[in-house]
Amino acid sequence: MTTRMIGEPIPRREDPRLVTGQGRYLDDLGAGALQVAFVRSPHAHARIVDIDVTDALDVDGLVAIYTYEDLAAADEAGSSHLSEPLPLLIPHPDLTHPRTAYPLARDEVNHVGEPVVMVVATDRYVAEDVCDRIRVNYEVLPAVVGLDAAIEATHLVHPDIPGNIGAHMVQERGDARAAIAAAPHRLELDLEIERSASMPMEGRGVYARWDADDRTLRVYTSTQAATSVRAAIAAKLAVPIDRVEVIAPDVGGGFGVKVVHPWPEEVLIPWAAMRLGREVKWTEDRREHFISSAHERGQKQKVRVGFDDDGRLLGMEFQVWHDHGAYTPYGLIVPIITTTQVLGPYKPGAYRGEFWSLYTNTVIVTPYRGAGRPQGCFAMERTMDAIADYLGLDRTVVRERNFIQPEEMPYDHGLVFQDGRGLVYDSGNYPALLDKLKALVGWDSFAEYAEQARAEGRRVGIGLACYVEGTGVGPYEGAHVRVETTGEVVVATGLTTQGQGHQTMLAQIVADELGVPVERVTVTTGDTRRFKYAVGTFASRTAVMSGNAAALAARKVRAKALRIASEALEVDPSDLEIVDGVVRVRGVPSSPGAKTEIPLSTVAVLSNPLRYAFDAEAARATQFAVGGSSEEPPVAEDDEPGLEAVDYYSPPRSTFAAGMHAAIVETDPETAEIKVLRYCVVHDCGNLINPRIVEGQIHGGVAQGVGGALYERMVYDSAGQLLNASFMDFLMPYASEVPTVETDHLQTPSPLNPLGVKGAGEAGVIPAAAVFASAISDAEGFAITRMPISPSELFELRERFAAGEIPPLRSRSGHISGEGRFVRAKEDSR
Amino acid sequence: MKPPPFSYHRPATVTEAVTMLDELGPDAKILAGGQSLVPMLNMRLATPAHLIDINRLDELAYVRVEPEGVRVGALARHADVEHDAAAGRAIPLLAEALRSVAHPTIRNRGTTVGSIVHADPSGEMTAVLCLLDGEVTLVSRRGERTVPAQDFFVAPLTSAAEADELATSALFRRPTGAATGTAWMEVARRHGDYALCGVGAVVTLNEAGALTTVRTAYISMGPIPQTLDLTLEAIGSNGDWRAVGEAAAAQLEPEEDIHATARYRRQLAVVLTARACRLAAERAERARRAAPSHPTGGAGRTGSGVEGER
């Protein structure tokens, strides 16, 4: 009997290759290619007066220098569209003032790092030498940096966009303001989250080959959306899409930044390759990645809530000021997610979500793992803690009282989610998740521990946060499954992989559906030569989308295999099963060669009637070897050759995973250093395909969450210079900073898809800022309202707290002293 | 992130190296471990016309215990010093401080003398050299001279070494006194990062166990490593190390940067001075008790720094 593969924590099949240096990343390709470097804007906001390349022309090894004028000339001479702004990928009616960049700056630069001149040379060293000698004369304009400056709008990023407002959007269910006004208790919170970034180990990179004889363009790019890059290149360069191949080789992490496309470089490098008739490559360096790719997270928020004596929400108003940087290629996805996913596992009563998406003279803001959810989770969970403190209730009690109950599923929030579909939770069991979390972290016994720690002069605190994550957004993904005549199974899906273990996970699904050993299944992702229809890898969607598509395609292949085998074995298909790659009659002991079984490899041979033989297997399918009726066509009218199938999965809407995290921290009373003593995760992503991979996703997410909460920030000065654009000063956590993650799972299958799965890719990162804010607040005795937080900032907050500038919390772990804590004040806290 | 063109030179002897330095002029830069220089080259923050690679100068690859202390040759890697058992016995502070220098892979390549000559006021070994009254030996075609640590650090990333001089070694002096204890403590944002504040302490006791000297040195607390003599404050404070820390911090003028406010740095100076001095005093006391008889040779006993109290 074949072991069932779905649910098995088998090791990732890609790891031996990747961890022994056998990966093939973008920069490993194209060793002989010409290389590109860019002159990028040193100013956050400036007009380009003049570009002088005279000094650069005599550098040995220089091949070409291109500016916007060259793009315009090329468009005029041919049918390319490079002098137009890059596409607005996700338009939205409320994005009233969209703006996207030109591939090379036209008259104006709007952030430090915007590409102005492209240099092609024999190698990157020479290309950078050339860049150093190109003089760009700028007229510097006032820079808008930070949300305060954007809101104030004394200066404008784009002179024709009033108030720096790209979009203003409101979603409302019920009359939230009236509900809050009528509520017995009200609270108002002002919150802030700073910028961070995806920061994959491998930056972006593009390598293009133009075959002038074949008139085909092959582009390798480190992307999360190969098929869409292909379409974009075809459109921008006016090459028939049929002549464009795009391949994502091994990609060293994406985390969102590589789903943006086409990046300027993704159209410029192929354009240069075609123009020069040479292979051309560009590999982003780390400084470029900091100032020329994308950031996320930066928001200011205001929460107003009304609630009853038990802490139940009656109304909630959530206002967000979202910093989207200089341009809006990715539309409003991030703030839409923040203002919908803020609701988490709770029933908010009446709800009004409102955001302003604002321009600043900084790097663009596009989704980074979590994609607006960490900010929403932070707002809601800070609010839950505030309500608990206000009422003197345990923080878990307030959450429990506001949970959507399992029997209320599916639960319709009456709002529109990021996919344009309803915000309808398909399934989930939030009370059970909280019970598991409380047990895992020892919530109920913590007060005792805290009291004991305090007696020893130590400060400890516990915090928790809950989230719901819409995963597996549409519109669709597809998969192709084929059984080769060797019995090997090849699978292709169009979306890309960046190290998540997709090849293992998809192989497990197909192995189970087909009844073959998982070792016999090989999966290809992100290669448009193999699969042309796809959307991309983002929004925790691969297991849901490509996983189900692969299952459906494999089921078709299985049905065909059983049909062919039933003819060969003269048995009804329903009496057949496939075990270990052999189709056999159910209940009959295996005996090779008997007329009761037939290997899938043979079925594959029989599925493809042949005229010519080139090996023994093929010989079995040639005309004189195959018997049967001479009246029927070898391939039946409704059939096609080959043991293969394509199928697609398109969900009605997203499926909603959930999880809850808790952390115990210790803060040094003197140095304000923050130590994570424990970090616990309970997680529900429906049925688990590979628990080991899910755990890995959670661990990686938590690591990024720890980074976002305690270490990382983008430090811009008022002129728009990014002061910490290197790994020396942008502090990603090392292994030494990431806590051991303790996990537990709940499996509430999704009713929306055949496998009953939900996405797991982003979950780990979502609640971290909220969890640490909760735990540090508990340790310190005052509310943390701004993340990330550093020891220096905690020290400064302590000073302000000691000076009476920050109000104390009313209840803390280890300080609960009974009824006196149970305050039922009617007035607002501020 | 690619360096501009430069000429590469690889001398085989010190004499050859200093001849090259002299002939190539101020546009030449010495390459040893390259842990600071190479990133600066790649970011085009340093653009020397010539690199003189001293990695073949085996004559400088040594860690030597001398009567006065530990002499470290210019090609000794941080890891060589950190793991040298004799050096560890002679001056436990060396290994203790070195464990805070970046990460093992960087210590395997970076040189102790190189980081001293680089004169980054966040470099642990600059402060250790000052604290231990060390000195740097400089060789040029003109001859050899020795510069005391207190005069060696001039400004951030600027040392007293002239453009034609090659630093061939640094001497860390063994603390003297009846019984001595040392300690290194720092707070960094992440393990191995440049410290927000780092403190080295030397505490010496007389045979009766009374304090005779308390000295500290600081990194990241000024443009150059800062050294303080806190003996009077320590004797006056009567065992209140926190008060000694306050007195120390009052003499320091740290600056704000993106990782810490000046106020926070001063707070760290208070706390870490107190902690480091307390620990050094405990180690000195332990050393004193371990050697009740009079030590010979005047070298004294030095409290071990290997208890792992970090």
Tab-separated table of C-alpha atoms in Angstrom, chain B residues 17 30 41-42 60 69-70 75 93 97 121 131 137 142 156 168-169 208 231 239 280 292 298-299:
chain	number	residue	atom	x	y	z
B	17	ALA	CA	56.068	46.808	1.933
B	30	ILE	CA	47.343	48.582	3.234
B	41	LEU	CA	36.031	49.902	-1.593
B	42	ASN	CA	32.896	48.203	-2.865
B	60	LEU	CA	53.851	39.597	11.144
B	69	GLY	CA	52.258	41.929	27.985
B	70	VAL	CA	50.918	40.514	24.739
B	75	LEU	CA	48.840	39.693	10.422
B	93	LEU	CA	40.499	40.728	28.790
B	97	ALA	CA	36.573	41.647	24.443
B	121	PRO	CA	35.646	54.462	17.756
B	131	LEU	CA	42.746	50.630	28.756
B	137	THR	CA	54.739	50.045	16.468
B	142	ARG	CA	62.399	56.421	7.694
B	156	PRO	CA	37.113	58.838	13.855
B	168	THR	CA	53.635	46.103	12.384
B	169	SER	CA	52.415	45.260	15.848
B	208	ALA	CA	44.850	43.967	51.844
B	231	THR	CA	39.999	55.391	41.185
B	239	GLY	CA	31.358	50.001	46.935
B	280	ALA	CA	36.287	43.301	37.546
B	292	PRO	CA	47.700	35.008	49.329
B	298	GLY	CA	55.718	42.320	39.968
B	299	ALA	CA	53.390	41.021	37.311
